[in-house]
Amino acid sequence: MSARKSERLVNLLIALLSTRRYLTRAELRSMVEAYRDSTDQAFERQFERDKQELRGLGIEIETGSNEVFFEDEEHGYRINRATFELPEISFTPEELAALALAGQVWQDTLAADHTARAFEALRAGGADPDPSLVPSVRPHLDVRERDFEVVYGAALDRREVTFGYGGRDRRLQPWMLLQRRGRWYVFGYDLDKEADRFFKLARFTGPAVAVGKVGAFDVPTDARERSARLTPVDAAAALVAVRDGAAAPPGAEPADGAAPEGYSAWRMRGIDGRALVGEILAAAPDVLVLDPPELRDQVIAALKRAAA
């Protein structure tokens, strides 16, 4: 569904839901901005399609008149909130946690802006919408990653997504988004490496683009269990191998881990990602990156640029 169509449906839904009386076609045409510039015939077709679309979503639109004593009074439309609201339901603690996270994400997306603009359009059209009749949507979560909306939409639509990462183009089937220490990660199937993989959105070096058809893949039923077996690793933490007899990089600590013959494993932490790459490059052949793969790719890309 296009952004323009979704906004028009939201505006129509709020207009019908925020009134206790029946609204005529003429009133709705003046209230919903997308209807105003349409010809009479175009408005009639569009309004009928939008009504059917809302009804197709299970929303009951009542038809009636505000003048019970005058049968020739023009009929109007409204949505009875009693039929619109869900009955009382209960959730498990796990379901409540998932809903809380989804609600935080949803409140920071275009829904909040669309709702606010819908109320403004209704008031400009002469209506007096009652906000108490509509569930409030207010932004609470600041999503700093510029590619969040694209990746989030691709995960919902089950579309593949391409983006730059570590100086290379990547292709991913996004299964889910997870937050760790205030940062967002996308988990899915890396089509290039043919393996499950985490990618940190803040580390994208090229814009994310959703490609292909909707429903291009199925999310495995054990995706969450598979994600639990892999831990998102920030690029500012790394496991490196230091050549025997060479000085370890500043701040590095001995670590457990397999290292090539003639090397020992060290852990580097608490350094800005770019500074970490610089420290490794400064050590030249005395330091090898063991983990994470994204950092190794960045170091290789930097070495290739230097060689060129």
GROMACS .gro file of C-alpha atoms in nm:
model
  308
    1MET     CA    1   0.000   0.000   0.000
    2SER     CA    2   0.137   0.340  -0.097
    3ALA     CA    3   0.207   0.603   0.169
    4ARG     CA    4  -0.052   0.836   0.009
    5LYS     CA    5  -0.325   0.572   0.017
    6SER     CA    6  -0.246   0.464   0.374
    7GLU     CA    7  -0.258   0.827   0.488
    8ARG     CA    8  -0.595   0.877   0.316
    9LEU     CA    9  -0.740   0.567   0.483
   10VAL     CA   10  -0.608   0.676   0.823
   11ASN     CA   11  -0.767   1.019   0.776
   12LEU     CA   12  -1.101   0.864   0.675
   13LEU     CA   13  -1.088   0.617   0.964
   14ILE     CA   14  -1.021   0.892   1.220
   15ALA     CA   15  -1.296   1.112   1.075
   16LEU     CA   16  -1.552   0.830   1.104
   17LEU     CA   17  -1.430   0.722   1.446
   18SER     CA   18  -1.399   1.065   1.607
   19THR     CA   19  -1.763   1.172   1.565
   20ARG     CA   20  -2.081   1.075   1.747
   21ARG     CA   21  -2.307   1.185   1.459
   22TYR     CA   22  -2.329   1.071   1.099
   23LEU     CA   23  -2.102   1.253   0.853
   24THR     CA   24  -2.231   1.312   0.500
   25ARG     CA   25  -2.025   1.251   0.187
   26ALA     CA   26  -1.987   1.627   0.141
   27GLU     CA   27  -1.855   1.666   0.495
   28LEU     CA   28  -1.610   1.379   0.455
   29ARG     CA   29  -1.493   1.521   0.123
   30SER     CA   30  -1.409   1.853   0.289
   31MET     CA   31  -1.242   1.688   0.590
   32VAL     CA   32  -1.017   1.436   0.414
   33GLU     CA   33  -0.755   1.634   0.228
   34ALA     CA   34  -0.695   1.370  -0.041
   35TYR     CA   35  -1.060   1.399  -0.153
   36ARG     CA   36  -1.075   1.777  -0.193
   37ASP     CA   37  -0.909   1.818  -0.530
   38SER     CA   38  -1.084   1.519  -0.692
   39THR     CA   39  -1.364   1.558  -0.944
   40ASP     CA   40  -1.712   1.446  -0.837
   41GLN     CA   41  -1.683   1.116  -1.022
   42ALA     CA   42  -1.328   1.051  -0.900
   43PHE     CA   43  -1.432   1.124  -0.541
   44GLU     CA   44  -1.729   0.886  -0.561
   45ARG     CA   45  -1.512   0.602  -0.695
   46GLN     CA   46  -1.234   0.666  -0.445
   47PHE     CA   47  -1.471   0.696  -0.148
   48GLU     CA   48  -1.648   0.371  -0.237
   49ARG     CA   49  -1.314   0.188  -0.272
   50ASP     CA   50  -1.192   0.325   0.060
   51LYS     CA   51  -1.512   0.220   0.237
   52GLN     CA   52  -1.479  -0.130   0.098
   53GLU     CA   53  -1.113  -0.142   0.199
   54LEU     CA   54  -1.195  -0.048   0.559
   55ARG     CA   55  -1.480  -0.297   0.569
   56GLY     CA   56  -1.245  -0.558   0.426
   57LEU     CA   57  -1.024  -0.499   0.730
   58GLY     CA   58  -1.319  -0.587   0.953
   59ILE     CA   59  -1.416  -0.227   1.036
   60GLU     CA   60  -1.793  -0.182   1.055
   61ILE     CA   61  -1.910   0.145   0.899
   62GLU     CA   62  -2.262   0.246   0.999
   63THR     CA   63  -2.496   0.427   0.761
   64GLY     CA   64  -2.773   0.649   0.896
   65SER     CA   65  -2.924   0.993   0.928
   66ASN     CA   66  -2.904   1.256   1.200
   67GLU     CA   67  -3.267   1.361   1.134
   68VAL     CA   68  -3.494   1.072   1.233
   69PHE     CA   69  -3.811   1.260   1.137
   70PHE     CA   70  -3.705   1.344   0.781
   71GLU     CA   71  -3.667   1.038   0.560
   72ASP     CA   72  -3.528   1.239   0.270
   73GLU     CA   73  -3.234   1.363   0.482
   74GLU     CA   74  -2.900   1.269   0.325
   75HIS     CA   75  -2.749   0.959   0.477
   76GLY     CA   76  -2.417   0.977   0.652
   77TYR     CA   77  -2.148   0.748   0.789
   78ARG     CA   78  -1.974   0.681   1.118
   79ILE     CA   79  -1.792   0.408   1.309
   80ASN     CA   80  -1.937   0.296   1.639
   81ARG     CA   81  -1.646   0.264   1.878
   82ALA     CA   82  -1.824  -0.019   2.062
   83THR     CA   83  -1.793  -0.234   1.750
   84PHE     CA   84  -1.445  -0.104   1.667
   85GLU     CA   85  -1.274  -0.186   1.996
   86LEU     CA   86  -1.131  -0.527   2.071
   87PRO     CA   87  -1.287  -0.728   2.356
   88GLU     CA   88  -1.084  -0.768   2.672
   89ILE     CA   89  -0.792  -1.001   2.612
   90SER     CA   90  -0.500  -1.132   2.816
   91PHE     CA   91  -0.136  -1.197   2.728
   92THR     CA   92   0.147  -1.403   2.865
   93PRO     CA   93   0.452  -1.215   3.006
   94GLU     CA   94   0.648  -1.305   2.691
   95GLU     CA   95   0.372  -1.170   2.465
   96LEU     CA   96   0.350  -0.849   2.668
   97ALA     CA   97   0.725  -0.795   2.631
   98ALA     CA   98   0.703  -0.843   2.254
   99LEU     CA   99   0.405  -0.605   2.230
  100ALA     CA  100   0.585  -0.341   2.435
  101LEU     CA  101   0.883  -0.348   2.203
  102ALA     CA  102   0.664  -0.344   1.891
  103GLY     CA  103   0.465  -0.053   2.035
  104GLN     CA  104   0.779   0.149   2.098
  105VAL     CA  105   0.896   0.094   1.742
  106TRP     CA  106   0.552   0.167   1.592
  107GLN     CA  107   0.512   0.490   1.789
  108ASP     CA  108   0.832   0.627   1.641
  109THR     CA  109   0.736   0.551   1.280
  110LEU     CA  110   0.511   0.736   1.038
  111ALA     CA  111   0.193   0.643   1.230
  112ALA     CA  112   0.238   0.917   1.487
  113ASP     CA  113   0.293   1.182   1.221
  114HIS     CA  114  -0.001   1.060   1.009
  115THR     CA  115  -0.236   1.069   1.308
  116ALA     CA  116  -0.132   1.420   1.409
  117ARG     CA  117  -0.177   1.549   1.053
  118ALA     CA  118  -0.515   1.375   1.026
  119PHE     CA  119  -0.648   1.564   1.328
  120GLU     CA  120  -0.514   1.890   1.189
  121ALA     CA  121  -0.689   1.826   0.855
  122LEU     CA  122  -1.016   1.742   1.029
  123ARG     CA  123  -1.011   2.063   1.232
  124ALA     CA  124  -0.925   2.266   0.921
  125GLY     CA  125  -1.225   2.110   0.748
  126GLY     CA  126  -1.460   2.232   1.020
  127ALA     CA  127  -1.487   1.911   1.220
  128ASP     CA  128  -1.438   1.886   1.594
  129PRO     CA  129  -1.275   1.543   1.641
  130ASP     CA  130  -1.266   1.395   1.988
  131PRO     CA  131  -0.913   1.262   2.052
  132SER     CA  132  -1.042   1.051   2.342
  133LEU     CA  133  -1.224   0.832   2.090
  134VAL     CA  134  -0.901   0.742   1.913
  135PRO     CA  135  -0.611   0.555   2.075
  136SER     CA  136  -0.329   0.805   2.122
  137VAL     CA  137  -0.004   0.753   1.936
  138ARG     CA  138   0.291   0.951   2.062
  139PRO     CA  139   0.657   0.904   1.980
  140HIS     CA  140   0.861   0.770   2.272
  141LEU     CA  141   1.163   0.600   2.116
  142ASP     CA  142   1.434   0.779   1.924
  143VAL     CA  143   1.559   0.551   1.648
  144ARG     CA  144   1.894   0.695   1.548
  145GLU     CA  145   1.982   0.452   1.269
  146ARG     CA  146   1.897   0.612   0.933
  147ASP     CA  147   1.818   0.276   0.767
  148PHE     CA  148   1.584   0.151   1.039
  149GLU     CA  149   1.259   0.221   0.850
  150VAL     CA  150   1.379   0.043   0.533
  151VAL     CA  151   1.506  -0.265   0.717
  152TYR     CA  152   1.201  -0.277   0.944
  153GLY     CA  153   0.966  -0.256   0.645
  154ALA     CA  154   1.162  -0.524   0.458
  155ALA     CA  155   1.140  -0.757   0.759
  156LEU     CA  156   0.762  -0.705   0.781
  157ASP     CA  157   0.713  -0.758   0.406
  158ARG     CA  158   0.967  -1.045   0.390
  159ARG     CA  159   1.165  -0.874   0.116
  160GLU     CA  160   1.538  -0.903   0.065
  161VAL     CA  161   1.746  -0.598   0.150
  162THR     CA  162   2.080  -0.478   0.014
  163PHE     CA  163   2.319  -0.242   0.192
  164GLY     CA  164   2.683  -0.152   0.228
  165TYR     CA  165   2.873  -0.305   0.520
  166GLY     CA  166   3.245  -0.312   0.585
  167GLY     CA  167   3.310  -0.154   0.247
  168ARG     CA  168   3.121  -0.431   0.061
  169ASP     CA  169   2.772  -0.475  -0.081
  170ARG     CA  170   2.561  -0.720   0.120
  171ARG     CA  171   2.237  -0.910   0.053
  172LEU     CA  172   2.022  -1.027   0.341
  173GLN     CA  173   1.690  -1.192   0.415
  174PRO     CA  174   1.593  -0.988   0.726
  175TRP     CA  175   1.417  -1.212   0.978
  176MET     CA  176   1.401  -0.984   1.281
  177LEU     CA  177   1.539  -0.670   1.445
  178LEU     CA  178   1.684  -0.674   1.795
  179GLN     CA  179   1.807  -0.401   2.023
  180ARG     CA  180   2.120  -0.433   2.235
  181ARG     CA  181   2.264  -0.157   2.452
  182GLY     CA  182   2.054   0.105   2.275
  183ARG     CA  183   2.161  -0.004   1.925
  184TRP     CA  184   1.963  -0.192   1.662
  185TYR     CA  185   2.075  -0.508   1.487
  186VAL     CA  186   1.914  -0.700   1.203
  187PHE     CA  187   1.933  -1.078   1.213
  188GLY     CA  188   1.872  -1.294   0.909
  189TYR     CA  189   2.020  -1.507   0.636
  190ASP     CA  190   2.331  -1.366   0.466
  191LEU     CA  191   2.285  -1.460   0.101
  192ASP     CA  192   2.653  -1.398   0.023
  193LYS     CA  193   2.799  -1.601   0.312
  194GLU     CA  194   2.507  -1.848   0.307
  195ALA     CA  195   2.481  -1.836   0.686
  196ASP     CA  196   2.284  -1.677   0.970
  197ARG     CA  197   2.423  -1.335   1.049
  198PHE     CA  198   2.381  -1.024   1.264
  199PHE     CA  199   2.440  -0.679   1.118
  200LYS     CA  200   2.457  -0.361   1.324
  201LEU     CA  201   2.250  -0.088   1.157
  202ALA     CA  202   2.483   0.185   1.278
  203ARG     CA  203   2.768   0.018   1.089
  204PHE     CA  204   2.598   0.034   0.747
  205THR     CA  205   2.832   0.203   0.500
  206GLY     CA  206   2.576   0.217   0.219
  207PRO     CA  207   2.201   0.289   0.221
  208ALA     CA  208   1.963  -0.002   0.274
  209VAL     CA  209   1.731  -0.080  -0.018
  210ALA     CA  210   1.446  -0.332  -0.015
  211VAL     CA  211   1.453  -0.540  -0.335
  212GLY     CA  212   1.246  -0.815  -0.490
  213LYS     CA  213   0.889  -0.922  -0.428
  214VAL     CA  214   0.690  -0.916  -0.106
  215GLY     CA  215   0.689  -1.257   0.060
  216ALA     CA  216   1.009  -1.364  -0.115
  217PHE     CA  217   1.114  -1.585   0.178
  218ASP     CA  218   0.976  -1.751   0.488
  219VAL     CA  219   1.114  -1.677   0.833
  220PRO     CA  220   1.222  -2.004   0.999
  221THR     CA  221   1.013  -2.107   1.297
  222ASP     CA  222   1.331  -2.140   1.502
  223ALA     CA  223   1.472  -1.799   1.400
  224ARG     CA  224   1.469  -1.668   1.757
  225GLU     CA  225   1.649  -1.976   1.886
  226ARG     CA  226   1.905  -1.943   1.608
  227SER     CA  227   1.960  -1.578   1.694
  228ALA     CA  228   2.022  -1.672   2.058
  229ARG     CA  229   2.313  -1.889   1.947
  230LEU     CA  230   2.481  -1.587   1.789
  231THR     CA  231   2.569  -1.279   1.993
  232PRO     CA  232   2.573  -0.938   1.822
  233VAL     CA  233   2.926  -0.806   1.852
  234ASP     CA  234   3.001  -0.435   1.836
  235ALA     CA  235   3.280  -0.338   1.597
  236ALA     CA  236   3.448  -0.161   1.891
  237ALA     CA  237   3.527  -0.497   2.052
  238ALA     CA  238   3.753  -0.746   1.879
  239LEU     CA  239   3.945  -1.070   1.925
  240VAL     CA  240   4.286  -1.040   1.764
  241ALA     CA  241   4.596  -1.255   1.730
  242VAL     CA  242   4.927  -1.090   1.825
  243ARG     CA  243   5.254  -1.231   1.692
  244ASP     CA  244   5.477  -1.382   1.961
  245GLY     CA  245   5.739  -1.131   2.072
  246ALA     CA  246   5.545  -0.831   1.933
  247ALA     CA  247   5.389  -0.562   2.152
  248ALA     CA  248   5.014  -0.593   2.198
  249PRO     CA  249   4.801  -0.294   2.090
  250PRO     CA  250   4.720  -0.039   2.363
  251GLY     CA  251   4.437  -0.152   2.589
  252ALA     CA  252   4.445  -0.515   2.469
  253GLU     CA  253   4.410  -0.796   2.724
  254PRO     CA  254   4.506  -1.166   2.698
  255ALA     CA  255   4.203  -1.375   2.598
  256ASP     CA  256   4.101  -1.735   2.555
  257GLY     CA  257   4.071  -1.836   2.194
  258ALA     CA  258   4.237  -2.025   1.914
  259ALA     CA  259   4.514  -1.833   1.737
  260PRO     CA  260   4.745  -1.927   1.446
  261GLU     CA  261   5.078  -2.086   1.529
  262GLY     CA  262   5.324  -1.823   1.651
  263TYR     CA  263   5.043  -1.593   1.772
  264SER     CA  264   4.841  -1.552   2.093
  265ALA     CA  265   4.481  -1.433   2.136
  266TRP     CA  266   4.406  -1.087   2.279
  267ARG     CA  267   4.082  -0.895   2.337
  268MET     CA  268   4.054  -0.528   2.242
  269ARG     CA  269   3.765  -0.328   2.395
  270GLY     CA  270   3.637   0.018   2.469
  271ILE     CA  271   3.779   0.189   2.161
  272ASP     CA  272   3.588   0.373   1.891
  273GLY     CA  273   3.542   0.150   1.588
  274ARG     CA  274   3.746   0.368   1.354
  275ALA     CA  275   4.022   0.404   1.613
  276LEU     CA  276   4.024   0.027   1.654
  277VAL     CA  277   4.085  -0.019   1.281
  278GLY     CA  278   4.364   0.237   1.303
  279GLU     CA  279   4.534   0.055   1.592
  280ILE     CA  280   4.525  -0.274   1.399
  281LEU     CA  281   4.660  -0.115   1.081
  282ALA     CA  282   4.941   0.049   1.280
  283ALA     CA  283   5.048  -0.294   1.407
  284ALA     CA  284   5.088  -0.411   1.047
  285PRO     CA  285   5.157  -0.787   1.016
  286ASP     CA  286   5.197  -0.834   1.393
  287VAL     CA  287   4.819  -0.831   1.454
  288LEU     CA  288   4.552  -1.038   1.282
  289VAL     CA  289   4.176  -0.990   1.331
  290LEU     CA  290   4.003  -1.310   1.442
  291ASP     CA  291   3.658  -1.172   1.523
  292PRO     CA  292   3.419  -1.007   1.434
  293PRO     CA  293   3.418  -1.068   1.055
  294GLU     CA  294   3.288  -0.714   0.992
  295LEU     CA  295   3.600  -0.566   1.149
  296ARG     CA  296   3.826  -0.797   0.951
  297ASP     CA  297   3.651  -0.684   0.631
  298GLN     CA  298   3.709  -0.319   0.725
  299VAL     CA  299   4.079  -0.378   0.787
  300ILE     CA  300   4.119  -0.563   0.456
  301ALA     CA  301   3.935  -0.285   0.270
  302ALA     CA  302   4.162  -0.023   0.431
  303LEU     CA  303   4.474  -0.219   0.334
  304LYS     CA  304   4.352  -0.249  -0.026
  305ARG     CA  305   4.292   0.126  -0.042
  306ALA     CA  306   4.642   0.187   0.091
  307ALA     CA  307   4.793  -0.054  -0.161
  308ALA     CA  308   4.610   0.120  -0.445
   0.00000   0.00000   0.00000
